[in-house]
């Protein structure tokens, strides 16, 4: 059986995934290779996915490399966040109004993420991905981005030669040699980071039109899938009252939630419903032809934390320019906009705390994880993977 890993988007929340992966690595023998046949990532999850694939020969070492990326983060390593940089970007947005809203040269965005591209180019050895595939450490790794030209959700995948491109509705799978441009495109949060050109089209964040986040892993051959969720445990009660209208940050936070989280949860519900239906058919009509439908073993690790509360405690770590902008937009606990800040808080203290929570949540599900991977809890032996 082939195991798939789904790493969703979520900006700075992607650090939580690292904690979950770190716990899974600790449950495996020390020098185990990558336990996932197919790794699929979107937005921040794409960065983690490709980094894992590039070091698939040693899973624990791969996770340590990804952890180092997130643990040493600073906003200035992700975007140009000086006052003059922010002023320049806002000026370009204003000037674009005199050119039908189209940028001259670089695509429009609130933030310049060139530092992120430079950092990832040095941190990830993209040339190793095909070596790991050829050596049999994984079948494929996929990165999903959204085409601004067509509206298609495009999964760029690198893997075995036997894997073919696909098209189903607005979902497309395209074989590619993955590079920094694919990561920059997949993580280009609309309006925040600039679109990235791949081939003849510009692409943005893969979460935008990704209605079925699990589909790429299934198309690439996964029989069972581990999903790391990104929706935190919101402590707000249904009766919670706010006497003021929602702040801009609160509105944008809900938009980000819709893009990064809702589609994943909807797809999980869809897969689980199909599993239930197939289970009934197998019992009641064992000779019924199921065509391409198959049972998919799912394991979902969900955050037990409230990302909003944690983000509100760390907003003060941001550079003054970004801090002032977020404050003006209401990105704080009082105004209900801590949600937005949790996506943009690329600071080591915030990321380290999320890694710790991810590790803790995964360890709380240790029995389920060991059963999923067929691990012998007594001696760490893998029965099958």
Phi, psi and omega in degrees: 000144182256130184260131178252152177236128179248119177243110187276177178277176179155017179058229182296342177296344180301341178297330179300322180300325182297320179297319178296315180296324179297319178295318179297320178297321180292338178279343179266160175305154190305317186254027179295147174277175181307125182275001183251129177284324181231130178239124182235126182227151179226137177058235178299327178295333178293322178298313179296320182296312182292322178297321177295317182296323182293338179237038186293347180288339179219100188298314182296319178294321179299315180295322178297323178294319178293320179298322180297321179301311184285325184288340181252014183292147169214146182309323182291346175271354180250315181223163171276106191247013177290160181304318181294325178293316179296319179297319180297317180295318178294324179295318179295323177297318179294317181293332181296338179295339179267006179226042179059030177075011182256137180285156172258110182091248184292138177303148183288144175189158178290328185233147176263114184258028176304320179301325179297316179298318180295318181295314182292327178298327179274330186277333185243128177267090184299329180296342181280344185300310181294327177298319180291324178294312181297329180278355177087014181282340174199159179272320183194156171230136184235142177234126185255134177223165182249129179280123177287339182282319186247343185079005180285147171268111187251122176260108175276121183235146176236125183188207183296150182297336183287344181282131183249155176296160178217163175211125177218105184064236180265010179256126183230140174246125185233122176294141183202159169267106188293140179216186184299329182297328179289321178292318181295323179291312183297330183259012182279083179305125186303129179083334182268309178247148183290149175296155181240137181272128174233118185067239183252007183233155174264139182237151176231192186311131183293343182283345187302310184240023183273085184282339181226078185300337181275348190295323183296319179295321179293319179297328181274001171112006181292136176260336179215150191222135171256129182241130175258113183286168181231357179273120180284171179276102182281123184273357181293139179270158180301328183275003181304134184241138172232127183275356179243155178298161180296140177287165178300320179297321180294320178296312180296324178300319178291324177296317178296320178301318180298319182286316189270334192241313190301318182296321179297314182293324177294320180292322177298316178299320180297313180297319181294324177295319178296319178301318180296317180296316180295324177297320178294316181297321180296326180280318187269329182220072186299340182264003180290133180281120184265359182054238184270356181288141178210154175292137179240117178286122184243141169226122183243126175258116184252140178295140177261003187254165173258104182302325182298313182296316181296318180298320181300330180283342186249358182304327181296346179279349182287156174302151187304321182298311179293323181297320180291320179296314180296322178296319180295330180275351180089029180276067177212170184296321183298319183268001178076018184251016179298338179300313180298316181300327182295337178275339187247001185276071179277066180235142187301319182298316179294314182296319179298321179294321178294321177300317179298317180292321178298318179297316181296316181295321180292319179295330177292338178254026187304315183299316180293321180293316179296323177292320181298318181271356181069035180275142173274107186301334185288320184231006176074016180280136177272122179281317176201159183217000000 
